[in-house]
Coordinates of C-alpha atoms in Angstrom, one line a residue:
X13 CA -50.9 -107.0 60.7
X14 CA -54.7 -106.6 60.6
X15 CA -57.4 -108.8 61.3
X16 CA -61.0 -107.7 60.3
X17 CA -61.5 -106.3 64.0
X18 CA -58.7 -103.6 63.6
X19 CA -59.9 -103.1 60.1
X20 CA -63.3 -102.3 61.0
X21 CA -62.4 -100.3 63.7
X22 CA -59.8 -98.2 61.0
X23 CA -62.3 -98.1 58.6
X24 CA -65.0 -96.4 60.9
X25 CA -62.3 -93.8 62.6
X26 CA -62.2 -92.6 59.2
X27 CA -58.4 -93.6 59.3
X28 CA -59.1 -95.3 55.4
X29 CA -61.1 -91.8 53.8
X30 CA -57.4 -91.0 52.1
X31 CA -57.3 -94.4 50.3
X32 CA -61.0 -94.4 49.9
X33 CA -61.1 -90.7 48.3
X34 CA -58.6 -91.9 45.5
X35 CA -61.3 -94.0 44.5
X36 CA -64.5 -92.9 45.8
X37 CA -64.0 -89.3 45.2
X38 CA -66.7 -87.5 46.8
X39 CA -67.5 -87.5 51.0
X40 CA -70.5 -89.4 50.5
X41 CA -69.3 -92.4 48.1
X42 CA -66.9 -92.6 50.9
X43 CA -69.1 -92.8 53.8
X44 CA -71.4 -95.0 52.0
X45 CA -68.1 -97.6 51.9
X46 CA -67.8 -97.9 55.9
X47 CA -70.8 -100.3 55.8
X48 CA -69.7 -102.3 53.0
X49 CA -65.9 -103.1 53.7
X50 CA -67.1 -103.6 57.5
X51 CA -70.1 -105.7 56.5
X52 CA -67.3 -107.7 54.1
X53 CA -65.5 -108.0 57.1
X54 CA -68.0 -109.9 58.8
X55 CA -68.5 -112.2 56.0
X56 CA -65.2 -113.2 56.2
X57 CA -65.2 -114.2 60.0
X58 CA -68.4 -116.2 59.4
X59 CA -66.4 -118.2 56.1
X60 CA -62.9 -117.8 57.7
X61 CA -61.6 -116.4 60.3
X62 CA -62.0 -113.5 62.6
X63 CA -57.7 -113.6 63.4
X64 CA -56.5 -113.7 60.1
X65 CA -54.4 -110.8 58.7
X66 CA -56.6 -109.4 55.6
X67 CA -56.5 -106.7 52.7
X68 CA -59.3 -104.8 51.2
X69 CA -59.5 -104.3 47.4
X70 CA -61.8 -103.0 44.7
X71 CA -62.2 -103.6 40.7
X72 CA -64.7 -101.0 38.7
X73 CA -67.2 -101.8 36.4
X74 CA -67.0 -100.3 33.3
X75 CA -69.3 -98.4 30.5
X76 CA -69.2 -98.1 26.9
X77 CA -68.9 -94.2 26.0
X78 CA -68.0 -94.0 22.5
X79 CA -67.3 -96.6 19.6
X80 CA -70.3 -98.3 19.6
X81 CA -70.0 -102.1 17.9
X82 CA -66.6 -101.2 16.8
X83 CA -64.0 -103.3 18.2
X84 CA -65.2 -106.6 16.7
X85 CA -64.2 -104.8 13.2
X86 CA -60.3 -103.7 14.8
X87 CA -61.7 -100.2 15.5
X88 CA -61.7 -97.6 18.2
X89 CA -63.6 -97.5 21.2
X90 CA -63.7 -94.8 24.1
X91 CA -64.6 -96.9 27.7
X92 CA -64.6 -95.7 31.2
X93 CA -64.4 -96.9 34.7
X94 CA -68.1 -96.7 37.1
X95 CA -67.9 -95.9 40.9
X96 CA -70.0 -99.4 41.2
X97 CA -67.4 -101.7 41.9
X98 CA -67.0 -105.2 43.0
X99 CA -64.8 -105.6 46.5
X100 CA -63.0 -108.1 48.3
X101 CA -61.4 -108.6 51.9
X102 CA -58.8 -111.5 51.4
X103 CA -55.7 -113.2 53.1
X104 CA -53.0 -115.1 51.9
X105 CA -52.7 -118.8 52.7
X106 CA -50.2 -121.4 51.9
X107 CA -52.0 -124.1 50.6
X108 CA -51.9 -123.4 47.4
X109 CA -55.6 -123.6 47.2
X110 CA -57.7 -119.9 46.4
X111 CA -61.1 -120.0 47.8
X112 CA -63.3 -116.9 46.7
X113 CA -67.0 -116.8 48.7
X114 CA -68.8 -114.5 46.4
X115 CA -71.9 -112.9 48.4
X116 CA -75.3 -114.6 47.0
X117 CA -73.0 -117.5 45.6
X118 CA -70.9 -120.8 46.8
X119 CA -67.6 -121.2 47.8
X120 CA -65.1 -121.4 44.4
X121 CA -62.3 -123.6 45.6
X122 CA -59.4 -123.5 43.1
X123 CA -56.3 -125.9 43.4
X124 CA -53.6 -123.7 42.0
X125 CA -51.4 -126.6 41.2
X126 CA -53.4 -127.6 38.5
X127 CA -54.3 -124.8 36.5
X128 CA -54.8 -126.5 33.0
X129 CA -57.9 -126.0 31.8
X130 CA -61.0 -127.7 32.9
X131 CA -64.0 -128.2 30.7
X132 CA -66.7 -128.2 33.3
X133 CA -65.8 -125.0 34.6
X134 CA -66.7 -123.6 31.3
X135 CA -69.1 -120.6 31.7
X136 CA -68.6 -120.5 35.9
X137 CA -66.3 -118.4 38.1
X138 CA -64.2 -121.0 38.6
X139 CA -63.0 -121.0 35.4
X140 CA -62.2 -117.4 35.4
X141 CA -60.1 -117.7 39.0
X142 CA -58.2 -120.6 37.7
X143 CA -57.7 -118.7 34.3
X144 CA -56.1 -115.5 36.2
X145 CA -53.9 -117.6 37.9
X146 CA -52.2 -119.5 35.0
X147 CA -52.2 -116.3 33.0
X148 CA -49.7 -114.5 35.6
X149 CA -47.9 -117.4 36.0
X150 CA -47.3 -117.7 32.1
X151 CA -45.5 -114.1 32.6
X152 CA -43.5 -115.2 35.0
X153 CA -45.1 -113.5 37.9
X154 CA -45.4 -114.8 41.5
X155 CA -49.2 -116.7 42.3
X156 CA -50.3 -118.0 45.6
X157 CA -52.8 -119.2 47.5
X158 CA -55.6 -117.0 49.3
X159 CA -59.1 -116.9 50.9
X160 CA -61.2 -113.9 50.1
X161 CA -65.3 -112.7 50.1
X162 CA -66.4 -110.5 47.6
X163 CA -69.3 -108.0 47.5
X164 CA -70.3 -106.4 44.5
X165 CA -72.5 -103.3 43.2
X166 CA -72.1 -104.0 40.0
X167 CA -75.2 -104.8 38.0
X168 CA -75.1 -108.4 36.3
X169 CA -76.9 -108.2 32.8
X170 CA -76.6 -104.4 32.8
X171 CA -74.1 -103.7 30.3
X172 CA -72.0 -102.6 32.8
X173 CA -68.9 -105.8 32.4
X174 CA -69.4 -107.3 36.2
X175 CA -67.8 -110.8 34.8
X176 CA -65.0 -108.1 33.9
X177 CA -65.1 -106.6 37.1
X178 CA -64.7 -109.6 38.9
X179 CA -61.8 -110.8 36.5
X180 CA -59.8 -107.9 37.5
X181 CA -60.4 -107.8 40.9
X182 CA -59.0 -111.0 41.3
X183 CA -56.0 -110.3 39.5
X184 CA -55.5 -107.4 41.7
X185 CA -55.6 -109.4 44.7
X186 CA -52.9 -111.6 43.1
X187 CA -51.0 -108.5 42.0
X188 CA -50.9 -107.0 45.6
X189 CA -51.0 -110.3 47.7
X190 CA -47.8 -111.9 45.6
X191 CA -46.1 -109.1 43.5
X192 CA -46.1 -106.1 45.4
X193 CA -48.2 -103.9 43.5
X194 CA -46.0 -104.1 40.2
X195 CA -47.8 -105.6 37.4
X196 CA -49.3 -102.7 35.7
X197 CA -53.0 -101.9 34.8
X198 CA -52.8 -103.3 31.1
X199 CA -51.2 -106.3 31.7
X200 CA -53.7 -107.5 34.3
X201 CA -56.4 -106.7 31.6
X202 CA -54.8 -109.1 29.6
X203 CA -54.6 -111.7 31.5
X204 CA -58.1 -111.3 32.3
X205 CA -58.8 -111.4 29.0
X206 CA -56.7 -114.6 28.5
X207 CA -58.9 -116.0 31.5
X208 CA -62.1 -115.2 29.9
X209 CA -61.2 -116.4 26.3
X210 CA -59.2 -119.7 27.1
X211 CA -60.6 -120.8 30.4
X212 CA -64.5 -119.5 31.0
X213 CA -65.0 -119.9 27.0
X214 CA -66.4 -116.5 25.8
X215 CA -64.1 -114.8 23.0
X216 CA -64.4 -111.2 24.2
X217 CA -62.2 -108.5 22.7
X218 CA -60.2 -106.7 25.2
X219 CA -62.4 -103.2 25.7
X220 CA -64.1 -104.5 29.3
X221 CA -61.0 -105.7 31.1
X222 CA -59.1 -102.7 29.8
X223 CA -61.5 -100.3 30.9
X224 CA -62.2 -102.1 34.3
X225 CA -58.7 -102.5 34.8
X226 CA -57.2 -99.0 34.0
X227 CA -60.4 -96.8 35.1
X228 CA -60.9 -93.1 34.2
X229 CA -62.0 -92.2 30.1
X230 CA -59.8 -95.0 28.5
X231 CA -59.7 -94.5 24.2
X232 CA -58.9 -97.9 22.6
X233 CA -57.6 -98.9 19.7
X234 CA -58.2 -101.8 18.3
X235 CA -56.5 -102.0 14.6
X236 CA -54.0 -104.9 16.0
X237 CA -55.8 -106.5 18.6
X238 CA -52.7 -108.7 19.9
X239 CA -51.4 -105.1 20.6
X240 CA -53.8 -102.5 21.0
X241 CA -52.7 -98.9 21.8
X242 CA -54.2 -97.7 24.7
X243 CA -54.9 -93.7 25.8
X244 CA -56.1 -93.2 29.1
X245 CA -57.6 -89.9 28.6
X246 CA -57.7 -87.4 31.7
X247 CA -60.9 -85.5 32.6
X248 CA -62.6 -84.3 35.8
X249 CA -65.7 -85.9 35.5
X250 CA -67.1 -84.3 38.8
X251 CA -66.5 -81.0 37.7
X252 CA -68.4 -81.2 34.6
X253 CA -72.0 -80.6 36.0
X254 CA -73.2 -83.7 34.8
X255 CA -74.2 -87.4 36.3
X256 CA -74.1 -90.7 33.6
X257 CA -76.9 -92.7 33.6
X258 CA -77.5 -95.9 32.8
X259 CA -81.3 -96.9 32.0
X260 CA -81.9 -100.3 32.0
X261 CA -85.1 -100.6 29.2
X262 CA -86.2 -104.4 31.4
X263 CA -86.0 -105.7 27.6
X264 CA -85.2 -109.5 26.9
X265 CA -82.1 -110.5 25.1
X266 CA -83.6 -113.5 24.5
X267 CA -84.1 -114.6 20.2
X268 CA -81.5 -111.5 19.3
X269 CA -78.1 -113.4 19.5
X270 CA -78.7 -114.0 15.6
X271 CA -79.4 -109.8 15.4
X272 CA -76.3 -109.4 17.2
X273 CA -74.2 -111.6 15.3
X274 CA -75.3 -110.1 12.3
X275 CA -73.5 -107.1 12.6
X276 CA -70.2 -108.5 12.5
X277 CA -70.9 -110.6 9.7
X278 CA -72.8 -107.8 7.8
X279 CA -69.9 -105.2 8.6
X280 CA -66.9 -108.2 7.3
X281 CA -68.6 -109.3 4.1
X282 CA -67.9 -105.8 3.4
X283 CA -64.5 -106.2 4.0
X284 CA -64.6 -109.4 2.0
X285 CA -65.1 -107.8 -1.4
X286 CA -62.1 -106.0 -0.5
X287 CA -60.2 -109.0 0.3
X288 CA -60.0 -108.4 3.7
X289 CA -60.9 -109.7 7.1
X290 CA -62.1 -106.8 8.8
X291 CA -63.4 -103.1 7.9
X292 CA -60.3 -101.6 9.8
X293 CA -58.2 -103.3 6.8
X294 CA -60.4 -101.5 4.1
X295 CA -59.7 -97.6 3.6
X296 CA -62.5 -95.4 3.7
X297 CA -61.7 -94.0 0.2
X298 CA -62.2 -97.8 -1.5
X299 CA -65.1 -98.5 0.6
X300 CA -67.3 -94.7 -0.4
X301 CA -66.2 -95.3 -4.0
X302 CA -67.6 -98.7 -4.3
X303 CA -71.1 -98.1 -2.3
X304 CA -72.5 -98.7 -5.9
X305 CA -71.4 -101.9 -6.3
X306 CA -71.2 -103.6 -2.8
X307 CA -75.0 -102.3 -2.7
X308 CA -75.7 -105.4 -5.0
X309 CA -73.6 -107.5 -3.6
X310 CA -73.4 -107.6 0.3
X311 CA -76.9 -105.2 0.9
X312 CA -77.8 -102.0 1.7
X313 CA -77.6 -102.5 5.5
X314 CA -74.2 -104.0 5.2
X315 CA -73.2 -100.6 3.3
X316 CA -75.3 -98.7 6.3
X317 CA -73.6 -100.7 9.0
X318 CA -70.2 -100.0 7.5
X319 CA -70.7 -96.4 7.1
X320 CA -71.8 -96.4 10.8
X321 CA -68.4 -98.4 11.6
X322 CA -66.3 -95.6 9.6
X323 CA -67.5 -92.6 11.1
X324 CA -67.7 -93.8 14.3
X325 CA -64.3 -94.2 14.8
X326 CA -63.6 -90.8 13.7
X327 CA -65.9 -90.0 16.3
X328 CA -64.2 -91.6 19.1
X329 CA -61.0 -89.9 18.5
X330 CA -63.2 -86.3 18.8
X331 CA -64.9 -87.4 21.8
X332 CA -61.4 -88.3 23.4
X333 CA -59.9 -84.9 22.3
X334 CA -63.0 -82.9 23.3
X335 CA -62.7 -84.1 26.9
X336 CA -58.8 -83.4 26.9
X337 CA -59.5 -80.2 25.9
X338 CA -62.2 -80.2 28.8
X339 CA -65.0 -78.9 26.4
X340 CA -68.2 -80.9 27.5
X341 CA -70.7 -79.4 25.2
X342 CA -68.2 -81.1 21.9
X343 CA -68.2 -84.5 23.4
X344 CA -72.0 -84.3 24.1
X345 CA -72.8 -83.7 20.4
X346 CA -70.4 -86.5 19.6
X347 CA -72.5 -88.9 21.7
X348 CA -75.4 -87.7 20.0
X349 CA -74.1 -87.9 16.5
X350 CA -72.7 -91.5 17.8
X351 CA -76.5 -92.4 19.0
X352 CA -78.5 -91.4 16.1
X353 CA -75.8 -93.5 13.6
X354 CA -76.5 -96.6 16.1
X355 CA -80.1 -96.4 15.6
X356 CA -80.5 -95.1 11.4
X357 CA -76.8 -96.8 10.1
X358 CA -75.9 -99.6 12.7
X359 CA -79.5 -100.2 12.9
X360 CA -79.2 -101.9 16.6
X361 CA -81.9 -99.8 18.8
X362 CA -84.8 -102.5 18.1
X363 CA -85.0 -105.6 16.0
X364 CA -87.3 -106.1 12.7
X365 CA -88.4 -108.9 13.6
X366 CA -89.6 -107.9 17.0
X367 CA -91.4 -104.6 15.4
X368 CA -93.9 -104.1 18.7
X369 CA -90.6 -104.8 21.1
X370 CA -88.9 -101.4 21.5
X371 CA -88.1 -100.8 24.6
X372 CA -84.7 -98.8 23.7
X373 CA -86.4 -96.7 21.2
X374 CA -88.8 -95.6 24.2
X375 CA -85.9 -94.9 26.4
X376 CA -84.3 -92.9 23.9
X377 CA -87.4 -90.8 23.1
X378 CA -88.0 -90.2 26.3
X379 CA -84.6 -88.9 27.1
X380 CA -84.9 -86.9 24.0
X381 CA -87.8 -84.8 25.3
X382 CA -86.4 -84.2 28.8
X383 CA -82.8 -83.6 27.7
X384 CA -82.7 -81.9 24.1
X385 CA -80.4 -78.8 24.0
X386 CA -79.0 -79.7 27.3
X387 CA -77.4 -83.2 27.7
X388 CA -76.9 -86.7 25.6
X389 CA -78.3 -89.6 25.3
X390 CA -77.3 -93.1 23.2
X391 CA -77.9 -97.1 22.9
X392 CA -75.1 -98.6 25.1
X393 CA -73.6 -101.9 24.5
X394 CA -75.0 -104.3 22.4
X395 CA -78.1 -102.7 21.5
X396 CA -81.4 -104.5 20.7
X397 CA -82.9 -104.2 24.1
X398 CA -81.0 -103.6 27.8
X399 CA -79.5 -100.3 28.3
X400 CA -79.5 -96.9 26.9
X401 CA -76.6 -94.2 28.2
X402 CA -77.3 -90.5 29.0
X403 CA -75.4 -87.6 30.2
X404 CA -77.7 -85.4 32.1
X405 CA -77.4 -82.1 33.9
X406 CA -77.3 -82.2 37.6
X407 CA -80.5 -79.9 37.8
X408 CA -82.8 -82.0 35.6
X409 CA -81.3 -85.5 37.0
X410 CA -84.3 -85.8 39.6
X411 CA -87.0 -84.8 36.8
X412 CA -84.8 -87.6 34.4
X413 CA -84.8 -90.1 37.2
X414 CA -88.3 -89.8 37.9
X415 CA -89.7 -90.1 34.8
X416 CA -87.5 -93.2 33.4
X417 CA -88.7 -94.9 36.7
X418 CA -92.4 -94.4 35.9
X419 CA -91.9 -96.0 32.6
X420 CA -89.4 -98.5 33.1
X421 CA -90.2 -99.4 36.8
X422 CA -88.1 -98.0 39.9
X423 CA -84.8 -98.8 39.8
X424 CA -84.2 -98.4 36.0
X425 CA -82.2 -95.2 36.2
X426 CA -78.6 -96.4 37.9
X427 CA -76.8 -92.2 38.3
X428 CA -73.0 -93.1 37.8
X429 CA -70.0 -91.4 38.1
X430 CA -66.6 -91.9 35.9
X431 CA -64.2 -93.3 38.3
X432 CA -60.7 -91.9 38.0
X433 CA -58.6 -95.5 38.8
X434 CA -58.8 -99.0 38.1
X435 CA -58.2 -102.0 40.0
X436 CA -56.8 -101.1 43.6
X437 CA -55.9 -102.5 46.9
X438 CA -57.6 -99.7 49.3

């Protein structure tokens, strides 16, 4: 048994720094943790109880690395697990009822005996709770009621999957609190999959959960999404002399969801002419030898999106093999390749119709001038506006960070790490 007093007092003797280092790697992601599980702690008394025997877990956020606009055409993506996470101090009840007090939210109070799905909760946590639960009960695994409070570092609206993050935290919690530990990393990405698609209403592909879920350099494949063939791919990231960056460029997603959308459609009517569904279903070989007529018929940027799609899966499986092999400087000029087909094929770093609104372009030239011959830099996500990616060398990160912050504002430049697991109970 321990109640938040003996964890706190645990957590501060230092008597958690094994469990922590499996996740937090380094001595001063560790030390930085005391405050938060002990401030979590103290949330909990104030919501609960200060006598209740609890359990810490964490869930990562994740980032896009290679594959960029890929899996919506059954491709290949290359993902990886952050060191911002989202954490949670909970404790089992037996009322059947979860109750998750998110910090900065209300109280989400579940009834786990009905877990059909409610309309109203379309778009809210609850949805996503309620969705977790029903998807490890359709398995056949054990559910349960629980109280918990969550804290989390991951950045909402950064690219970085913190709806994801949550999802699979929450499904850890489940996994430890009523099934020992043994559902595995994949499966609790797809159920929070299943929790996002069927019950919070968003029908995202399977590349955030998995990535959140798994942690470490994750490749992807997407060419049968019911079954996709994941690689978790093994690579030191500390001891590569490099931190990842995420710049966030302050632009508005606002009037792009039609530029967005646009690249799926552009990059399947492709496929159409072929009779297929998706550019995965199309060889490469019929696609090149046809350029002449699907110019004519679907548009040049279709044909410029598609050869984007092509050689960017080729790319992910070279950026997956270069880290195996543990040779840095390959995978950095994959991600450059990988950046400048985004922005001339993919043709998702600014929108035409916006032609004064470039905030990504900016970002990327800048990190061009700083970082050329030496580190890597790419649109991440989406595109459009939001985040950029870069891989920069520990001795120019300060001159990186302080520059990006003059132009974007301070706190634009978030310095990552890869984080080598997934969901955890610490």
């Amino acid at each position: 048994m321990s109640n938040t007093q003996t964890l706190r007092n645990a957590v501060r003797a230092g008597e958690y720094d094994s469990r922590f280092k499996k996740v937090y790697v380094t001595d001063e992601e560790i030390k930085a943790q005391y405050d938060r599980y002990c401030s979590l702690a103290d949330d909990f008394d104030s919501v609960f109880s200060p006598d209740r025997d609890v359990r810490m877990f964490s869930a990562p956020g994740r980032t896009e690395v290679g594959g960029n606009h890929t899996d919506h055409n059954h491709g290949k993506v290359l993902a990886a697990g952050i060191n911002l996470d989202a954490i949670a101090i909970a404790s089992k009840n037996d009322e059947n009822i979860v109750r998750v007090k998110s910090r900065g939210y209300a109280m989400d109070t579940v009834d786990i005996t009905d877990l059909s799905v409610h309309e109203d909760e379309a778009g809210h946590s609850p949805a996503l709770v309620r969705g977790v639960m029903k998807g490890f009960e359709r398995l056949g695994y054990k559910i349960g009621g629980f109280d918990a409070v969550t804290a989390s570092r991951v950045l909402s609206g950064s690219g970085l999957s913190s709806s994801a993050a949550y999802e699979v935290l929450v499904g850890t919690m489940v996994n430890y609190l009523y099934n020992d530990g043994c559902v595995d990393p994949v499966t609790i990405a797809k159920i929070a999959q299943y929790a996002e698609n069927e019950y919070f209403g968003k029908p995202c592909g399977l590349m955030d959960q998995m990535a959140c879920s798994v942690g470490s350099f994750i490749k992807i494949d997407f060419k049968d999404p019911q079954q996709p063939i994941i690689e978790k791919v093994d690579f030191d990231f500390a001891s590569c002399g490099h931190s990842l960056c995420i710049v966030d460029t302050k632009g508005s997603h606002s009037n792009l969801t039609d530029e967005y959308a646009a690249i799926r459609v552009e990059m399947e009517s492709v496929a159409a002419e072929f009779g297929k569904s998706v550019l995965r279903e199309v060889s490469e070989e019929d696609f090149r030898r046809n350029i002449p007529s699907l110019r004519e018929k679907v548009g040049d940027r279709a044909v410029l999106r598609a050869i984007h799609f092509y050689n960017d899966n080729k790319r992910v499986d070279r950026e997956a093999e270069a880290l195996k092999a543990h040779d840095f400087e390959s995978f950095k000029k994959n991600i450059l390749e990988s950046g400048a087909s985004s922005y001339m094929y993919n043709q998702n770093v600014f929108a035409p119709k916006q032609p004064d609104i470039q905030p990504v372009s900016v970002a990327l030239a800048v990190s061009e001038e700083i970082l050329k011959g030496r580190g890597a830099w790419r649109v991440h996500g989406g595109g459009f506006a939001g985040t950029i990616q870069a891989f920069v060398p520990n001795d120019l990160l300060a001159d990186y960070k302080k520059e990006i912050e003059r132009i974007f504002g301070e706190g634009s430049c978030y310095v990552l790490s890869v984080r080598p697991v997934g969901g955890a109970e610490i």
